[in-house]
Structure formats: structure tokens, C-alpha cells
Amino acid sequence: VVYMDELNDDRPCYFAVEGIYMMLPKLTNVTIVDMPFKKKDLSNHTSIIEDIKQKGRIVYICCYPDQFRQLMLHTWHQGLNSGDYAFFYIDVFGASLQESHFLDPQRPWKRSDADDAIAKEAFKAVMIITYKEPENPEYGDFLRDLKNYSAKHFNFTTESGLMNFIPAGFYDGVMIYAQAVNQTLAKGGSLRNVTAVVMEMWNRTFYGVSGVITIDENGDRENDYSLWDMADSEEGNFQIVYNYSGSLKKIIPVPGLEIHWPGNAIPKDVPACGFENENPACQANFTMLEITSIVVSFILLGVTIASIFIYSANTIHAGSSTHTPVIT
């Protein structure tokens, strides 16, 4: 899990990856390593990439979209995008997908610059995780009213996108609290008993403007998520291929679409030669660069030894000429 954490802000990535870091080991037999970095650390992409190569093959990354694109460009130059690695970009509010209308096919790699071609290839190893856009009619009505109210009373234009999930969730939270208050009073309880009010909201399912809302036994909302993949490798378009329903705890495929794994296969848990090339079968193999380095080293060693012998011979010869006796 690679994430940016400045410590002096609201730490969005820290809290975004916290659930992954805490829950994945409980769901499956995996080892998770966290790799926080600061914005200034991105000047040394090589160090981050070397850590990735030594510690994992399935990589979750959270940072700003432009920073993620730069990191993926470096992974391409390091040869990490051919199938040995898969990168999941945690972008819960879809900031990297805001080109036009949110649900349209998107190109998060595109910047209309000289790196677009390489970025497109690098992003073939990328999948993006976002919140799921609610599809119930009440959500559409809520957004329409929100935009009209914002424009009329605050002269503010509300853009389309997943950030609108925040006011919808806030609205639902107020309505759920109101229901809990009414139910507490109906049972003869007191509003001063905060615990009683809160418990009326826990471990329950409600229906609000953002759809079905399930609050678990810990008081946490079971959120819905979407998984985006480059469904069209020719155009480089990303589309939703799977949705996860928090209420149903079920992954739901999008008909007609599927994940395109880099190299057409799920990356292996452990690379063939090990994370640090510890497999004996691989240690005897040398790359062309290593072979060239060895040959050049031997050539330099030979030249050095020859130079020493020639210098020594010349020195001895010069000394002999100086001390040769003259016979008259």
C-alpha cells in the first residue's frame, strides 16, 4: 500500500487506505506492507519503485492524479507494466476521471503532452477504485434541486461528479438521525440518552436519496464502490467493469465488460526469481548489462596489469643505463 501522507493536512490518503490495510489480512492470506511518502519524496521515484519491486506485486496507490501519472511513467521505464505487477489507484471521488460527464468513458492518463503515448501503455496495468455513483431516481432529483438551490441562493455552479456524494450523504445522515430521535421518543426514551439514540441507527438499513444505506454493528456505513479498467485498449478508455455493493457484500460484474489484467494474467504472488532474486535457479543467469560490465572490467584489469609491467620494465631499463660503468 503506497500512499502520500503529509501529516499536516486532513490526511485523505491515510484514511482512504486504512480500511484496505486493516481488513485485507482478515479476508485472505496476504501480507500487507505500508509505504507512506511525502510530496517531496516524489522527486526520487526510483526509491519508491525499488521498494515496490522488493515488497509486492499487487500495489494499491493513493496520491494526487498528476503525481500518480508521473509515478506510472517511471514504472513503465522500469519495466513494471508488462504483467508482473497490477496497480490499483485509490481515487474514491474520481478526481482522475473528471474530463466530462462522470460515467462517460474516461482517459485518466491523457494530458495532451509528449508523455501521452507512454502513459497510455503504462495505464494498461492500472485499475481505479472509486465510490459508486448512486443510480436511484431520488439521487438524480436531489442533485437537480441542489444545483438549482446553489445557483439561486449562492451564485455557485455545482459540477457533476462523485463529490456530490458528500452533500447527499450528509442529507441522509440528518434524516437517519431524525428517524432515530422519533423512534427513541416513541419507546419512551430521552434525547439526553445519546447512547439510546445512536443505537437506533446502528445495525440497520435505511433508504435515502443516495440509495440503500446499511449501518453495521460498529456504526460504520457499508459503502458501494466501482472498479474502473481500461476496457478499450485501443482508445485508452476507462470504464466501470465491476461494482461492489456494501449492503449485499457482493461484487457485481458489468455485463459485457471484464478486467484486462496486464499480460493477460493475474500477477503471481511471488515472482519466479523471488523478490530479491533469491531463487538459486535465477542467480546463475546474467543480464546483457551484467555480462557487458564483467567483460569491460576484465579488459580494464588486463590493461592496468599490462601498464604496470611496461612501466616497471622501462624503469628498470632506465636505471641500468644510468649505472652502466664506462670502460676506456
Coordinates of C-alpha atoms in Angstrom, one line a residue:
V1 CA 0.0 0.0 0.0
V2 CA 1.7 3.2 -1.3
Y3 CA 0.2 6.4 -0.2
M4 CA 1.0 10.1 0.3
D5 CA 0.8 11.3 3.9
E6 CA 1.8 14.9 4.7
L7 CA 0.7 14.7 8.4
N8 CA -0.1 18.4 8.4
D9 CA -3.4 18.2 6.4
D10 CA -6.6 16.2 6.7
R11 CA -4.6 13.1 5.6
P12 CA -7.1 11.9 2.9
C13 CA -5.0 9.0 1.6
Y14 CA -4.1 7.8 5.1
F15 CA -7.8 7.3 5.9
A16 CA -8.6 6.0 2.4
V17 CA -6.1 3.1 2.6
E18 CA -6.7 2.4 6.3
G19 CA -9.6 0.0 5.6
I20 CA -7.5 -1.9 3.0
Y21 CA -4.6 -2.2 5.4
M22 CA -6.7 -3.4 8.3
M23 CA -9.2 -5.6 6.5
L24 CA -7.4 -7.4 3.7
P25 CA -5.3 -9.6 6.0
K26 CA -8.6 -10.7 7.7
L27 CA -10.2 -11.7 4.4
T28 CA -7.4 -13.6 2.7
N29 CA -4.0 -15.0 3.4
V30 CA -1.9 -11.9 2.3
T31 CA 0.8 -9.9 3.8
I32 CA 0.4 -6.1 3.5
V33 CA 3.2 -3.6 3.7
D34 CA 2.5 0.1 4.0
M35 CA 4.8 2.6 2.2
P36 CA 3.9 6.2 3.1
F37 CA 5.7 9.0 1.3
K38 CA 5.7 12.8 1.3
K39 CA 5.2 15.1 -1.7
K40 CA 8.9 16.0 -1.7
D41 CA 9.8 12.3 -1.9
L42 CA 8.3 12.1 -5.4
S43 CA 11.4 13.8 -6.7
N44 CA 13.0 10.4 -6.2
H45 CA 10.7 8.0 -8.0
T46 CA 13.4 5.4 -8.2
S47 CA 13.5 4.8 -4.5
I48 CA 9.7 4.3 -4.4
I49 CA 9.8 1.9 -7.3
E50 CA 12.6 -0.1 -5.9
D51 CA 10.6 -0.5 -2.7
I52 CA 7.6 -1.7 -4.7
K53 CA 9.8 -4.3 -6.6
Q54 CA 11.1 -5.7 -3.4
K55 CA 7.8 -5.9 -1.4
G56 CA 4.9 -6.8 -3.6
R57 CA 3.1 -7.4 -6.9
I58 CA -0.4 -6.1 -6.2
V59 CA 0.1 -2.4 -5.4
Y60 CA -2.5 0.0 -4.0
I61 CA -1.6 3.6 -4.5
C62 CA -3.2 6.8 -3.2
C63 CA -2.0 10.3 -4.2
Y64 CA -3.0 13.2 -6.5
P65 CA -3.8 12.2 -10.1
D66 CA -0.8 14.1 -11.6
Q67 CA 1.5 12.5 -9.1
F68 CA 0.1 9.1 -9.9
R69 CA 0.6 9.6 -13.6
Q70 CA 4.3 10.6 -13.1
L71 CA 4.8 7.5 -10.9
M72 CA 3.3 5.3 -13.6
L73 CA 5.5 6.8 -16.3
H74 CA 8.5 5.8 -14.2
T75 CA 7.1 2.3 -13.6
W76 CA 6.9 1.9 -17.4
H77 CA 10.5 3.0 -17.8
Q78 CA 11.5 0.4 -15.2
G79 CA 9.6 -2.4 -17.0
L80 CA 6.9 -2.9 -14.3
N81 CA 3.8 -2.8 -16.7
S82 CA 4.2 -5.9 -18.7
G83 CA 2.3 -8.3 -16.4
D84 CA 4.3 -8.9 -13.2
Y85 CA 2.5 -6.0 -11.4
A86 CA -1.0 -4.7 -11.1
F87 CA -1.7 -1.2 -9.8
F88 CA -4.9 -0.2 -8.1
Y89 CA -5.3 3.6 -7.9
I90 CA -7.5 4.6 -4.9
D91 CA -9.4 7.6 -6.1
V92 CA -12.6 7.5 -4.2
F93 CA -14.1 10.7 -5.5
G94 CA -12.9 10.1 -9.1
A95 CA -10.7 13.1 -9.4
S96 CA -8.7 11.4 -12.2
L97 CA -11.9 10.8 -14.2
Q98 CA -13.3 14.3 -14.4
E99 CA -12.9 15.0 -18.1
S100 CA -16.6 15.4 -19.0
H101 CA -19.6 13.6 -17.7
F102 CA -18.6 11.3 -14.9
L103 CA -20.0 8.0 -16.2
D104 CA -18.7 8.5 -19.8
P105 CA -15.6 6.6 -20.9
Q106 CA -12.5 8.4 -19.4
R107 CA -8.8 8.7 -20.1
P108 CA -7.1 9.4 -16.8
W109 CA -3.7 9.1 -18.5
K110 CA -4.3 11.8 -21.0
R111 CA -2.7 15.3 -20.6
S112 CA -2.2 16.1 -24.3
D113 CA 1.6 16.2 -23.8
A114 CA 4.6 14.4 -25.1
D115 CA 4.2 11.6 -22.5
D116 CA 0.7 10.6 -23.5
A117 CA 1.8 7.6 -25.6
I118 CA 3.9 6.1 -22.8
A119 CA 1.2 7.0 -20.1
K120 CA -1.4 5.2 -22.1
E121 CA 0.7 2.0 -22.2
A122 CA 1.6 2.3 -18.5
F123 CA -2.1 2.7 -17.5
K124 CA -2.9 -0.7 -19.1
A125 CA -1.6 -2.1 -15.8
V126 CA -3.9 0.3 -13.8
M127 CA -7.3 -0.2 -12.2
I128 CA -9.1 2.6 -10.4
I129 CA -11.3 2.3 -7.3
T130 CA -14.0 5.0 -6.7
Y131 CA -17.2 5.3 -4.8
K132 CA -20.2 4.1 -6.8
E133 CA -22.4 6.7 -8.3
P134 CA -25.9 6.2 -6.9
E135 CA -28.4 5.2 -9.7
N136 CA -31.7 5.6 -7.9
P137 CA -34.1 8.3 -9.2
E138 CA -34.1 10.1 -5.8
Y139 CA -30.4 10.9 -6.1
G140 CA -30.9 12.5 -9.5
D141 CA -33.8 14.6 -8.1
F142 CA -31.6 15.6 -5.1
L143 CA -28.7 16.7 -7.4
R144 CA -31.1 18.7 -9.6
D145 CA -32.5 20.5 -6.5
L146 CA -29.0 21.0 -5.1
K147 CA -27.7 22.6 -8.3
N148 CA -30.8 24.9 -8.6
Y149 CA -30.6 26.0 -4.9
S150 CA -26.8 26.6 -5.1
A151 CA -27.2 28.7 -8.2
K152 CA -30.2 30.7 -7.0
H153 CA -29.0 31.5 -3.4
F154 CA -25.3 31.4 -3.6
N155 CA -24.5 32.0 -7.2
F156 CA -22.5 28.8 -7.2
T157 CA -22.3 26.2 -10.0
T158 CA -22.3 22.6 -8.7
E159 CA -20.3 20.4 -11.1
S160 CA -21.2 16.8 -11.8
G161 CA -19.1 14.2 -10.2
L162 CA -18.7 12.0 -7.1
M163 CA -18.1 14.9 -4.8
N164 CA -21.8 15.4 -4.8
F165 CA -22.0 12.1 -2.8
I166 CA -20.9 14.2 0.2
P167 CA -24.0 16.5 0.4
A168 CA -26.2 13.6 -0.4
G169 CA -24.7 11.5 2.4
F170 CA -25.0 14.5 4.8
Y171 CA -28.6 14.9 3.9
D172 CA -29.2 11.2 4.5
G173 CA -27.4 11.4 7.8
V174 CA -29.7 14.1 9.1
M175 CA -32.8 12.1 8.0
I176 CA -31.5 9.0 9.7
Y177 CA -30.8 10.9 12.9
A178 CA -34.4 12.3 12.8
Q179 CA -35.8 8.8 12.5
A180 CA -33.6 7.6 15.4
V181 CA -34.9 10.5 17.5
N182 CA -38.5 9.7 16.7
Q183 CA -38.0 6.0 17.5
T184 CA -36.3 6.8 20.7
L185 CA -39.1 9.1 21.9
A186 CA -41.7 6.5 20.7
K187 CA -40.1 4.0 23.1
G188 CA -40.3 6.4 26.0
G189 CA -36.7 7.2 25.9
S190 CA -35.0 10.6 26.4
L191 CA -32.9 12.6 23.9
R192 CA -30.4 13.1 26.7
N193 CA -29.6 9.4 26.5
V194 CA -27.3 9.8 23.5
T195 CA -26.4 6.1 23.5
A196 CA -30.0 5.1 23.0
V197 CA -30.4 7.5 20.1
V198 CA -27.2 6.3 18.5
M199 CA -28.1 2.6 18.9
E200 CA -31.3 3.3 16.9
M201 CA -29.1 4.0 13.9
W202 CA -26.6 1.1 14.3
N203 CA -27.1 -2.3 12.6
R204 CA -29.9 -1.1 10.4
T205 CA -30.8 -0.5 6.8
F206 CA -32.4 2.7 5.5
Y207 CA -33.4 4.1 2.2
G208 CA -32.3 7.6 1.3
V209 CA -31.5 9.9 -1.6
S210 CA -28.2 8.0 -2.1
G211 CA -30.0 4.7 -2.2
V212 CA -29.9 1.8 0.2
I213 CA -27.9 2.7 3.3
T214 CA -26.6 0.0 5.7
I215 CA -25.1 0.9 9.0
D216 CA -23.2 -2.0 10.5
E217 CA -22.9 -3.1 14.2
N218 CA -19.9 -0.7 14.6
G219 CA -21.8 2.3 13.4
D220 CA -20.0 2.4 10.0
R221 CA -21.8 2.8 6.7
E222 CA -21.3 -0.1 4.2
N223 CA -20.3 1.9 1.1
D224 CA -20.6 0.9 -2.5
Y225 CA -17.6 1.0 -4.8
S226 CA -16.8 0.8 -8.6
L227 CA -13.8 -0.7 -10.2
W228 CA -12.6 1.0 -13.4
D229 CA -10.4 -0.6 -16.0
M230 CA -9.1 0.2 -19.5
A231 CA -11.9 -1.6 -21.3
D232 CA -10.8 -0.2 -24.7
S233 CA -7.1 -0.6 -25.0
E234 CA -7.1 1.0 -28.5
E235 CA -8.6 4.3 -27.4
G236 CA -7.4 4.0 -23.8
N237 CA -10.9 4.5 -22.4
F238 CA -11.6 3.5 -18.8
Q239 CA -15.0 2.2 -17.8
I240 CA -16.6 0.5 -14.8
V241 CA -16.2 -3.2 -15.0
Y242 CA -17.3 -4.3 -11.5
N243 CA -19.4 -2.7 -8.8
Y244 CA -19.3 -3.7 -5.1
S245 CA -22.5 -3.5 -3.0
G246 CA -21.7 -2.8 0.6
S247 CA -25.3 -3.7 1.7
L248 CA -25.2 -7.1 -0.2
K249 CA -21.5 -7.6 0.4
K250 CA -21.3 -8.7 -3.2
I251 CA -19.2 -7.9 -6.3
I252 CA -21.4 -7.4 -9.3
P253 CA -19.9 -7.5 -12.9
V254 CA -21.0 -5.1 -15.5
P255 CA -22.5 -7.1 -18.4
G256 CA -20.2 -7.2 -21.5
L257 CA -17.1 -5.9 -19.7
E258 CA -14.3 -7.7 -17.9
I259 CA -10.9 -6.9 -16.3
H260 CA -8.0 -6.8 -18.6
W261 CA -5.0 -7.9 -16.5
P262 CA -1.6 -6.7 -17.6
G263 CA 0.0 -9.6 -19.6
N264 CA -3.5 -11.3 -19.7
A265 CA -2.9 -13.0 -16.4
I266 CA -3.2 -12.1 -12.7
P267 CA 0.3 -11.3 -11.3
K268 CA 1.9 -14.1 -9.3
D269 CA 2.1 -13.7 -5.5
V270 CA 5.8 -14.2 -5.7
P271 CA 7.9 -13.5 -8.8
A272 CA 9.7 -16.5 -10.4
C273 CA 13.1 -15.4 -9.1
G274 CA 11.8 -14.1 -5.7
F275 CA 11.5 -10.6 -4.5
E276 CA 15.3 -10.3 -4.1
N277 CA 16.4 -12.7 -6.8
E278 CA 17.0 -15.4 -4.0
N279 CA 15.9 -18.3 -6.2
P280 CA 19.1 -20.3 -7.0
A281 CA 17.9 -21.1 -10.5
C282 CA 18.0 -17.4 -11.3
Q283 CA 21.3 -16.5 -9.7
A284 CA 23.4 -18.0 -12.4
N285 CA 21.7 -16.0 -15.1
F286 CA 23.3 -12.7 -16.1
T287 CA 21.6 -9.9 -18.0
M288 CA 23.3 -8.4 -21.0
L289 CA 24.2 -5.4 -19.0
E290 CA 25.9 -7.6 -16.3
I291 CA 27.8 -9.6 -18.9
T292 CA 29.0 -6.4 -20.6
S293 CA 30.1 -5.0 -17.2
I294 CA 32.1 -8.1 -16.4
V295 CA 33.8 -8.1 -19.8
V296 CA 34.7 -4.5 -19.6
S297 CA 36.0 -5.0 -16.1
F298 CA 38.3 -7.8 -17.2
I299 CA 39.5 -5.7 -20.1
L300 CA 40.3 -2.8 -17.8
L301 CA 42.1 -5.1 -15.4
G302 CA 44.2 -6.5 -18.2
V303 CA 45.1 -3.1 -19.5
T304 CA 46.0 -2.0 -15.9
I305 CA 48.3 -5.0 -15.3
A306 CA 50.0 -4.6 -18.7
S307 CA 50.6 -0.9 -18.0
I308 CA 52.2 -1.8 -14.7
F309 CA 54.6 -4.3 -16.3
I310 CA 55.5 -1.9 -19.1
Y311 CA 56.2 0.9 -16.6
S312 CA 58.3 -1.4 -14.4
A313 CA 60.3 -2.6 -17.4
N314 CA 61.0 1.0 -18.5
T315 CA 62.0 2.0 -15.0
I316 CA 64.5 -0.9 -14.7
H317 CA 65.9 -0.2 -18.2
A318 CA 66.4 3.5 -17.4
G319 CA 68.1 2.6 -14.1
S320 CA 70.5 0.2 -15.7
S321 CA 71.5 2.7 -18.3
T322 CA 72.4 5.3 -15.6
H323 CA 74.7 3.0 -13.7
T324 CA 76.5 1.2 -16.5
P325 CA 80.3 1.5 -16.0
V326 CA 82.3 3.3 -18.7
I327 CA 85.4 1.4 -19.9
T328 CA 88.2 3.5 -21.5

